[in-house]
mmCIF file of C-alpha atoms in Angstrom:
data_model
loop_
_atom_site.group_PDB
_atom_site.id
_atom_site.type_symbol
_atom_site.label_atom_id
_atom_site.label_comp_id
_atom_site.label_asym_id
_atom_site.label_seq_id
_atom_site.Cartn_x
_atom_site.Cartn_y
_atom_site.Cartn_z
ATOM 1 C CA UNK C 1 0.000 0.000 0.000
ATOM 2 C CA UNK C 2 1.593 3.626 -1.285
ATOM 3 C CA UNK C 3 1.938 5.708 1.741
ATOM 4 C CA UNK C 4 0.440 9.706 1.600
ATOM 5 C CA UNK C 5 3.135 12.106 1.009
ATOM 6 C CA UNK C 6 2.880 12.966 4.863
ATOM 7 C CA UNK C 7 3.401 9.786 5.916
ATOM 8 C CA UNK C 8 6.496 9.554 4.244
ATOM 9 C CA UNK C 9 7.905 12.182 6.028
ATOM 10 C CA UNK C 10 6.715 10.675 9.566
ATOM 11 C CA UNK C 11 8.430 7.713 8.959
ATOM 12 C CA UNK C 12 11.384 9.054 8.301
ATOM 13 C CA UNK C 13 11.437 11.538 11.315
ATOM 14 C CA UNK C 14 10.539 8.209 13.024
ATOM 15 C CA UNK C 15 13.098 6.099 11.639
ATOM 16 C CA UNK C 16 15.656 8.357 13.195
ATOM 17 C CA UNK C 17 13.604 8.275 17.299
ATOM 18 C CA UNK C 18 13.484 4.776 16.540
ATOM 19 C CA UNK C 19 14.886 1.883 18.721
ATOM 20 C CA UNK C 20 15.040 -2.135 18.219
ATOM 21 C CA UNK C 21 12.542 -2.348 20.170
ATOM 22 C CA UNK C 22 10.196 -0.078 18.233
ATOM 23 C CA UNK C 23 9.355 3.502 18.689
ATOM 24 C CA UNK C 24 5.912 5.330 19.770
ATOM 25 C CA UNK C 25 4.545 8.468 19.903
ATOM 26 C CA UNK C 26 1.270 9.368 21.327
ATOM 27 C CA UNK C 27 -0.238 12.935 21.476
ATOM 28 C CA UNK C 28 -3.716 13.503 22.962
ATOM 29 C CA UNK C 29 -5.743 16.759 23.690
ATOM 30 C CA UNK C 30 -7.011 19.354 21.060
ATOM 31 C CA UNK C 31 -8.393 18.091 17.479
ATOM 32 C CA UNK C 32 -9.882 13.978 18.736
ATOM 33 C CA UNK C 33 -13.099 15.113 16.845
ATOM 34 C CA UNK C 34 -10.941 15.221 13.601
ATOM 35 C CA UNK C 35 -11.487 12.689 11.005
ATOM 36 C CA UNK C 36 -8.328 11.204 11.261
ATOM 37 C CA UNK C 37 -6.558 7.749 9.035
ATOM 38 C CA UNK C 38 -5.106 5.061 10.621
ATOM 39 C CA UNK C 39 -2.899 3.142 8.317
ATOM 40 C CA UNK C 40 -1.411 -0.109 9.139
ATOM 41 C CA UNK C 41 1.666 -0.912 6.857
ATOM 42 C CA UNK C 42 3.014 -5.025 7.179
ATOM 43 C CA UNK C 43 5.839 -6.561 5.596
ATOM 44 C CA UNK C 44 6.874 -9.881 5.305
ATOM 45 C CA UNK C 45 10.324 -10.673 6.490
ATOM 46 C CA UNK C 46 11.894 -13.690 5.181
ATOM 47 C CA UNK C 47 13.718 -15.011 7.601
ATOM 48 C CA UNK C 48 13.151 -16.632 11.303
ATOM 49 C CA UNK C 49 13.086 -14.665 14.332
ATOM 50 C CA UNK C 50 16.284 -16.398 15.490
ATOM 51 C CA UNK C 51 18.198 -15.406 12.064
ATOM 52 C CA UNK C 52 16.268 -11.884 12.114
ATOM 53 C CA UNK C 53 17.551 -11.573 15.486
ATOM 54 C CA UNK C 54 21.380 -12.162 14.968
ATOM 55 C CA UNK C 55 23.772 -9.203 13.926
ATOM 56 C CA UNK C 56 26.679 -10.359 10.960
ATOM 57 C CA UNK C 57 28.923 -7.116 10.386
ATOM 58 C CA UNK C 58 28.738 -6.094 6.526
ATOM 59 C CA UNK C 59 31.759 -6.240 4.473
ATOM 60 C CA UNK C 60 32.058 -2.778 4.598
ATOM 61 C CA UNK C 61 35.058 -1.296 5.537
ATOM 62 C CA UNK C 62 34.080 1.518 7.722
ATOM 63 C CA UNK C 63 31.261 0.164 9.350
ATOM 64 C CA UNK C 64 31.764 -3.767 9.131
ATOM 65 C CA UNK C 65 35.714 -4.081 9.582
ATOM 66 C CA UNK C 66 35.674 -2.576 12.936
ATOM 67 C CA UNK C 67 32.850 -4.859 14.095
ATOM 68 C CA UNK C 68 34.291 -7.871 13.035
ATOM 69 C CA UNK C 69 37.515 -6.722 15.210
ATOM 70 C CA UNK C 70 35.147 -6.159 18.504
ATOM 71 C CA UNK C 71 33.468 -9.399 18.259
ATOM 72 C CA UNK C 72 36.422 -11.660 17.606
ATOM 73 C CA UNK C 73 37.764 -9.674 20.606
ATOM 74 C CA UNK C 74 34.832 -10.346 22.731
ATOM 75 C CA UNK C 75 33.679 -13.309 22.206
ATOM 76 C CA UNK C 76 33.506 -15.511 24.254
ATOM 77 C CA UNK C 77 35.049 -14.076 26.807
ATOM 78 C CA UNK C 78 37.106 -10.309 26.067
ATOM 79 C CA UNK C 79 36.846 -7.072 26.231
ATOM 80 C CA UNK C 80 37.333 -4.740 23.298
ATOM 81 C CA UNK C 81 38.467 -1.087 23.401
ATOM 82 C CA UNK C 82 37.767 2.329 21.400
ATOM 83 C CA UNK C 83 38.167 5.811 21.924
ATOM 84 C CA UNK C 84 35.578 8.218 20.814
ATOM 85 C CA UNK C 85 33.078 5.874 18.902
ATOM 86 C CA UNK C 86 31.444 2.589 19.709
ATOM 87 C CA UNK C 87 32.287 -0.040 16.500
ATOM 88 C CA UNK C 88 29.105 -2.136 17.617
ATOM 89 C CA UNK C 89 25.575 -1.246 19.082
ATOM 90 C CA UNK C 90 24.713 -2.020 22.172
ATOM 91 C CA UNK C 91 21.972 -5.380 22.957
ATOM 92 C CA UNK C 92 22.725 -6.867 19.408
ATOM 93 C CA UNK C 93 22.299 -10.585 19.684
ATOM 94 C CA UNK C 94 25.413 -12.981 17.922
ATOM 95 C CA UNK C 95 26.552 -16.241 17.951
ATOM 96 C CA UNK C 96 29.643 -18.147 18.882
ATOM 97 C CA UNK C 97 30.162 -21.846 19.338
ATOM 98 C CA UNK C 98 26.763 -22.603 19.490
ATOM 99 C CA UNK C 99 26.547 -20.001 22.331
ATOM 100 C CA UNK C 100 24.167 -16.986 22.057
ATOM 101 C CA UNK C 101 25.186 -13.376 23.181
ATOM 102 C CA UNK C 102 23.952 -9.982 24.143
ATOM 103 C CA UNK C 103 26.333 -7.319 23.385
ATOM 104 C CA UNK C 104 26.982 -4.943 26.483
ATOM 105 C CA UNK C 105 28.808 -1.261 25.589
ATOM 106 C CA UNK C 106 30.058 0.836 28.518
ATOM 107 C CA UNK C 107 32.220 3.633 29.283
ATOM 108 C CA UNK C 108 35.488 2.814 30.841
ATOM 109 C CA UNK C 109 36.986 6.474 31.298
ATOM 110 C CA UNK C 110 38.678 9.130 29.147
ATOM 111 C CA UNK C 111 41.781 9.450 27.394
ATOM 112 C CA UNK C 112 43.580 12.284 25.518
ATOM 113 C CA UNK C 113 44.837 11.409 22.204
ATOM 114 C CA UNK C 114 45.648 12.859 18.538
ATOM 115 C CA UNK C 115 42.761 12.745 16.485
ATOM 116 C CA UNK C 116 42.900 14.664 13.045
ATOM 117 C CA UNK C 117 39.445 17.628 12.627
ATOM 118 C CA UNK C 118 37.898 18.101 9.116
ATOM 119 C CA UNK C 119 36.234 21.485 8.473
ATOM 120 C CA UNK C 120 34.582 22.701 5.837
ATOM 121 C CA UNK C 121 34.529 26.352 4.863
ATOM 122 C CA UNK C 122 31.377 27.332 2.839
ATOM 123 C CA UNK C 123 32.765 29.466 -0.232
ATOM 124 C CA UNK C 124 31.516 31.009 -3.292
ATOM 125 C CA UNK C 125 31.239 30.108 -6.484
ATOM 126 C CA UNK C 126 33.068 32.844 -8.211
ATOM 127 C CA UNK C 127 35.809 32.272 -4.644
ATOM 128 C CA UNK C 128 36.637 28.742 -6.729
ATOM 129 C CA UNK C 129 38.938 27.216 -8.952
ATOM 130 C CA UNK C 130 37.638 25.242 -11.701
ATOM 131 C CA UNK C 131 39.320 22.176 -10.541
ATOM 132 C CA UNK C 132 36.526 21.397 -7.415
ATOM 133 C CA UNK C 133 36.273 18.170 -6.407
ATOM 134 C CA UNK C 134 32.720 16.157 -6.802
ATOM 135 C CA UNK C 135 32.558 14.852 -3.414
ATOM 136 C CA UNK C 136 30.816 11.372 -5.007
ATOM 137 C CA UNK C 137 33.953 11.096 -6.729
ATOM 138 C CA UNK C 138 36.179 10.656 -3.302
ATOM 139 C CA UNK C 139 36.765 7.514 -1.204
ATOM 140 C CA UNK C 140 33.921 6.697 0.804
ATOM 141 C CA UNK C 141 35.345 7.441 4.534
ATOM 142 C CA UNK C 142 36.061 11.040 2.921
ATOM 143 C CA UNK C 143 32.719 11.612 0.748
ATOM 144 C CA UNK C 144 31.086 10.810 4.146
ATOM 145 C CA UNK C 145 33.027 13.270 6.516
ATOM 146 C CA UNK C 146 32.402 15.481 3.720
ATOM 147 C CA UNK C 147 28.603 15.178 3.355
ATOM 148 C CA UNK C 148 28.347 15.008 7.282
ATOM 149 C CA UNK C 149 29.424 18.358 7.217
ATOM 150 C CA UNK C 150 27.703 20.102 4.427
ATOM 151 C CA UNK C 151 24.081 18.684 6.276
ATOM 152 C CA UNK C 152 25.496 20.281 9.329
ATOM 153 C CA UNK C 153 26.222 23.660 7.530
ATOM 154 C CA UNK C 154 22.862 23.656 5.911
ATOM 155 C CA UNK C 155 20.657 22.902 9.235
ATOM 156 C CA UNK C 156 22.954 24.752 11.216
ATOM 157 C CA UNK C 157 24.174 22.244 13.572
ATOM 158 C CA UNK C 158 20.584 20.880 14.072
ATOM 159 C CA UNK C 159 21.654 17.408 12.318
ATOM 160 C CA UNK C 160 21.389 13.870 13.455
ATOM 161 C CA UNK C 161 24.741 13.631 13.278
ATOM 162 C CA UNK C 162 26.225 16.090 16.486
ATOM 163 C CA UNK C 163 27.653 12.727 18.733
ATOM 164 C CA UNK C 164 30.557 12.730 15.553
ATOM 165 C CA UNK C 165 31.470 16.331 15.807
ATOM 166 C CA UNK C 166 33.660 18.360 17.692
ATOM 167 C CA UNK C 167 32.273 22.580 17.159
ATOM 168 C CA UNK C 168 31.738 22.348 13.318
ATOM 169 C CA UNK C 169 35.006 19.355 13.210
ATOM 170 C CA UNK C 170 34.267 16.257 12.063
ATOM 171 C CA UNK C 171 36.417 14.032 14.100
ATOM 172 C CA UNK C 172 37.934 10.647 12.199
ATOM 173 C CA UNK C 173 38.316 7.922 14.299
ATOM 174 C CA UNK C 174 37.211 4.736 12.891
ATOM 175 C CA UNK C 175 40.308 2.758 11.086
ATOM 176 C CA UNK C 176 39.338 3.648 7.726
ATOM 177 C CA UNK C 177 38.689 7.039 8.304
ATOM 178 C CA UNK C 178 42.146 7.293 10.173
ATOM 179 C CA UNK C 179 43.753 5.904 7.299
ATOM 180 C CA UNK C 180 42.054 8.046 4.493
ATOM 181 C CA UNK C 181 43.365 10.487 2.287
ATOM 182 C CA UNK C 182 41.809 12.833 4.415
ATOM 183 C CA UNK C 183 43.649 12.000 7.206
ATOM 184 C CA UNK C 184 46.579 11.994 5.272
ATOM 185 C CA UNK C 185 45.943 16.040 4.434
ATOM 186 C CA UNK C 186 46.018 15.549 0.606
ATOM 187 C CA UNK C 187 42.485 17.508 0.608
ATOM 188 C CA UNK C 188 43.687 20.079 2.927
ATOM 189 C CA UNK C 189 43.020 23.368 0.904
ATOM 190 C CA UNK C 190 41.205 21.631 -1.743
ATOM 191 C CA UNK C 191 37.544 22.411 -2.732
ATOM 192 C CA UNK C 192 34.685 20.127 -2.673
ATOM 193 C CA UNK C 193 31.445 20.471 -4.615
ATOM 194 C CA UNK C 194 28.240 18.701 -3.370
ATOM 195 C CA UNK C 195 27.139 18.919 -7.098
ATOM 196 C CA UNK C 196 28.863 19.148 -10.232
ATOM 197 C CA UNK C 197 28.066 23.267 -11.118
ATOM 198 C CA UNK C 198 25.542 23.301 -8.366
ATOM 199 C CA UNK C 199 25.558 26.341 -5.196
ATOM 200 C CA UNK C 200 27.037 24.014 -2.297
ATOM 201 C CA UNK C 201 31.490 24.377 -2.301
ATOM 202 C CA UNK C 202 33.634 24.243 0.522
ATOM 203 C CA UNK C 203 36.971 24.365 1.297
ATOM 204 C CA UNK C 204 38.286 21.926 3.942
ATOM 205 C CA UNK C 205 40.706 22.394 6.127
ATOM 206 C CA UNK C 206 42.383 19.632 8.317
ATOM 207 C CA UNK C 207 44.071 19.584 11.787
ATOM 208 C CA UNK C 208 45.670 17.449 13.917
ATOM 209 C CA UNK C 209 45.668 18.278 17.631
ATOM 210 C CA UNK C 210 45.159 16.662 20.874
ATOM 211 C CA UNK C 211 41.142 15.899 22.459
ATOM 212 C CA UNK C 212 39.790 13.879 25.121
ATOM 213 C CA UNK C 213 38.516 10.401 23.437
ATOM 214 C CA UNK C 214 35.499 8.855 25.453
ATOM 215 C CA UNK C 215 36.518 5.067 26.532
ATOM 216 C CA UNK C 216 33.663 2.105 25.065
ATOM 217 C CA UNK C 217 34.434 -0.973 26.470
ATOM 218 C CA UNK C 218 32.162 -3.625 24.696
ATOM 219 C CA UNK C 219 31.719 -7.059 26.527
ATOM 220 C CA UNK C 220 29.354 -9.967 25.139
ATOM 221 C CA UNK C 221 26.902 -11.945 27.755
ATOM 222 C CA UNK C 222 25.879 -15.659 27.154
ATOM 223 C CA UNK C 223 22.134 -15.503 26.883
ATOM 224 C CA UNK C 224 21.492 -19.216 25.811
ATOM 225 C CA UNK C 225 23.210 -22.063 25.216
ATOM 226 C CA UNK C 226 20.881 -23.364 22.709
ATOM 227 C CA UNK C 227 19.129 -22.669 19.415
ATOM 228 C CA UNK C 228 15.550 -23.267 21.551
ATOM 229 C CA UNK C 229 16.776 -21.182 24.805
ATOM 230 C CA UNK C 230 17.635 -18.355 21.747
ATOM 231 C CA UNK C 231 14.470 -18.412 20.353
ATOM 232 C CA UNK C 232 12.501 -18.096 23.643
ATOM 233 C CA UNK C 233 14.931 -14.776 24.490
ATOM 234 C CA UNK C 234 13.979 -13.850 20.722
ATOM 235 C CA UNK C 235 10.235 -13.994 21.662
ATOM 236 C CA UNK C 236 10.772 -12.361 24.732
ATOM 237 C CA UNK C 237 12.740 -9.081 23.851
ATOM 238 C CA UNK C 238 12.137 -8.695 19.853
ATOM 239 C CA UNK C 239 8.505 -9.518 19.364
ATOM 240 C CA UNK C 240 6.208 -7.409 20.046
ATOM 241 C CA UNK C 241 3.004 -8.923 18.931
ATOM 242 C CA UNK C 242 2.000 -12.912 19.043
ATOM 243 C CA UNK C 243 -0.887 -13.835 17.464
ATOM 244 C CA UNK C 244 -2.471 -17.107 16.690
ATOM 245 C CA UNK C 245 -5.845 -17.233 13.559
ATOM 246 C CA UNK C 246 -7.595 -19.643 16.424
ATOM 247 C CA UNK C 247 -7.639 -17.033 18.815
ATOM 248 C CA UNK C 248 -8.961 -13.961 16.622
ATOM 249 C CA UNK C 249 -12.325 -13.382 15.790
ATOM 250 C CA UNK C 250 -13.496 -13.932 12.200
ATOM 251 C CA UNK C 251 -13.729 -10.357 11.239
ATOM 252 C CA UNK C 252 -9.989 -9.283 12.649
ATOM 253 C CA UNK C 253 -8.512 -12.186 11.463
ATOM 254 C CA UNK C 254 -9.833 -11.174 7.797
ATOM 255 C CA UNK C 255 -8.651 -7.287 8.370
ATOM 256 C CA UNK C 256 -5.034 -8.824 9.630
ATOM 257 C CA UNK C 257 -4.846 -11.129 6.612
ATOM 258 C CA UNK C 258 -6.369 -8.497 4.793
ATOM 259 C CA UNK C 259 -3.288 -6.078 5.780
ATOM 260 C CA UNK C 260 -0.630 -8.901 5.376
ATOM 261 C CA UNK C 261 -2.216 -9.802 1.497
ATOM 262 C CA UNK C 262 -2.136 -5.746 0.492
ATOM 263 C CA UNK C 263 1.130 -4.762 2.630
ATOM 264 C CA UNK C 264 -1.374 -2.599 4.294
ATOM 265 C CA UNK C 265 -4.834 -1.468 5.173
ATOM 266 C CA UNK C 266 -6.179 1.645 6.874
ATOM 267 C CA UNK C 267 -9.645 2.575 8.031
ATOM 268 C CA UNK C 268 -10.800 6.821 8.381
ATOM 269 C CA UNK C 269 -12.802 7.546 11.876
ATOM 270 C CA UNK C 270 -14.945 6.083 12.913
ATOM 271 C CA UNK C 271 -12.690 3.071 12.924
ATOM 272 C CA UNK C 272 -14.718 -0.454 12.342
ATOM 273 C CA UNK C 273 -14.752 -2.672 15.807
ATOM 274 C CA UNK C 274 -12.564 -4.893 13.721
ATOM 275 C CA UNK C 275 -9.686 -2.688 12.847
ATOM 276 C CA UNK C 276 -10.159 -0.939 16.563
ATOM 277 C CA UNK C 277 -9.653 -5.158 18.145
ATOM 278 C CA UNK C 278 -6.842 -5.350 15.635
ATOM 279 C CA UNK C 279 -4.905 -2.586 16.817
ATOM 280 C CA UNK C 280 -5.126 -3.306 20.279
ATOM 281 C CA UNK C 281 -4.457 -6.492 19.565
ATOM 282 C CA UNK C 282 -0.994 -5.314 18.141
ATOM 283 C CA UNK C 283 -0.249 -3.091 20.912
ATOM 284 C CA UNK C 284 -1.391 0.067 19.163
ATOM 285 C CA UNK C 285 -4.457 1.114 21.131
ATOM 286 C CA UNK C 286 -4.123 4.582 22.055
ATOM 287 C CA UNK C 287 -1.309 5.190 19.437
ATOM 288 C CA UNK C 288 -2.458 9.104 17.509
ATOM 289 C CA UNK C 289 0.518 9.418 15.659
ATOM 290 C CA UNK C 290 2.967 6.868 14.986
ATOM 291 C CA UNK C 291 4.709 3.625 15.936
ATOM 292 C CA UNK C 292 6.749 1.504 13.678
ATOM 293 C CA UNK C 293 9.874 -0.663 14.346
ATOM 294 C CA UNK C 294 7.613 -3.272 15.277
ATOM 295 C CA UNK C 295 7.931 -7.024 14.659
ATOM 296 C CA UNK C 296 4.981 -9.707 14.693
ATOM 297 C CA UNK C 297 4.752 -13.920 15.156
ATOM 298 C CA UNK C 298 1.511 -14.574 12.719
ATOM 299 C CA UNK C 299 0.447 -18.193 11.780
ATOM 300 C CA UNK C 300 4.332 -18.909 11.454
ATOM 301 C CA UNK C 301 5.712 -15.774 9.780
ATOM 302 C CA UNK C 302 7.497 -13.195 10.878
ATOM 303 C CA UNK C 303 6.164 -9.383 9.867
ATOM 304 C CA UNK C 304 7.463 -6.209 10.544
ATOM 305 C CA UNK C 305 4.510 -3.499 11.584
ATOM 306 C CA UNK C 306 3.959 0.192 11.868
ATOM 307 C CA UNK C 307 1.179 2.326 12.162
ATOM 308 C CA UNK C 308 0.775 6.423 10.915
ATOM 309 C CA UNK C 309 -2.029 8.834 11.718
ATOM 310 C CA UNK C 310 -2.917 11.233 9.289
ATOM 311 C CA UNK C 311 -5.319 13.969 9.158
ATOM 312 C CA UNK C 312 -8.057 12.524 7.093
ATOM 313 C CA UNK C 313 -7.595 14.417 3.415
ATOM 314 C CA UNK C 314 -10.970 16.413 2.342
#
């Protein structure tokens, strides 16, 4: 089911609140006697719990490489190190030996250390040479330090991204990024164009100076020792609705089914008693604007959930 222009924009404002364990936001007062739509999105996920459950690192070099590195330190047993960014979530589930773990992150303390700062200086057009670089066409670790920094320029340090700057300094920490070009200061001076003849240059500028590094210390905890223990800790922590077609009515069972054949369904107030059953059958009574992240058990398949509240359109 096509989602409504606004929708689209919830969900993505929701994907960033968002935890594993789903997000929800509720808001009550002025504007109940609206017509309002409730739309249910579902989506099949191929896969079992357990193997939707477990985290694999990505062959990625940024992102993946450094994981890999924590969790063959970790596991079963160690303790894994880094300074100023954590290389794996915290409560991701993974397997060793046939044991199952929960990943734990703390902080361990503080420690000063050289770390090279990326800034980038908004110029002008007519300020360039005509020999700007098309960010796309740089290594990843810099096109992303570079992009980082252009969305924080143009929402004036309102971003999503804040945790990975220092002032307006990106801060390169993660192996690849420390072993970049960038890091290297072969783009120091240079200018970089977010689009080939487009408005957005800058010229960036690299440091290298001493900062205080926050301490992670990641740590893996044995949470079963069995692919049957696993799938009962699964159940416990990742799903958030289990239902069985015995125990729902006729008429909710066909809306759910209904929802799982079109990838969707959504009802305007006044909702049917049907839909109303479903959605507090889901968890979602009470729910006036969003929730999504959500994961369901349903006659032996595994769906991920959300539901968005719109203003009804005249």
């Amino acid at each position: 089911m096509a989602l409504h222009r606004r929708r689209v924009l919830r969900a993505a404002a929701a994907t960033t609140l968002a935890s594993v364990a789903g997000c929800t936001s509720a808001v009550f007062g002025d504007g109940d006697d609206e017509s309002r739509t409730y739309g249910l999105d579902v989506e099949r996920i191929s896969a079992s719990p357990v193997e939707h459950a477990l985290y694999e690192p990505s062959d990625d070099e940024l992102f993946g490489d450094p994981a890999r590195t924590a969790l063959d330190a970790v596991l079963p047993e160690g303790r894994h190190t880094t300074h100023g960014y954590r290389p794996v979530s915290a409560d991701l589930y993974v397997e060793h030996g046939g044991t199952y773990y929960q990943t734990e992150s703390v902080v361990t303390g503080r420690e000063r250390m050289e770390r090279t700062l990326v800034r980038a200086e908004p110029i002008d057009r007519e300020a360039a040479s005509d020999d700007a670089i098309p960010v796309d066409s740089l290594e990843r670790p810099a096109a992303r330090v570079v992009k980082i920094l252009h969305s924080n320029a143009q929402t004036g340090g309102e971003g999503g991204s804040a945790e990975l700057l220092r002032g307006d300094a990106y801060v390169l920490r993660r192996p690849a990024e420390r072993e970049s070009a960038l890091a290297a200061g072969e783009f120091d001076g240079r200018v970089v164009t977010m689009k080939a003849g487009g408005p957005w240059l800058y010229r960036i500028r690299t440091t290298r100076t001493e900062i205080v590094e926050t301490a992670y210390t990641l740590v893996a905890v044995a949470v079963a020792d069995s692919r049957a223990a696993f799938r009962e800790v699964v159940f416990g922590s990742r799903i958030d609705a289990e239902l069985d077609p015995a125990d729902l009515s006729s008429e909710v069972r066909e809306t759910l089914e209904t929802a799982v054949g079109r990838g969707g369904y959504e009802e305007t107030t006044p909702l049917s008693k049907s839909y109303d059953a479903l959605l507090d059958r889901l968890g979602l009574g009470g729910v006036d604007e969003f929730a999504n992240g959500r994961l369901l058990w349903y006659d032996g398949e595994l769906y991920r959930y959300a539901l968005y509240v719109d203003d009804a359109e005249s």
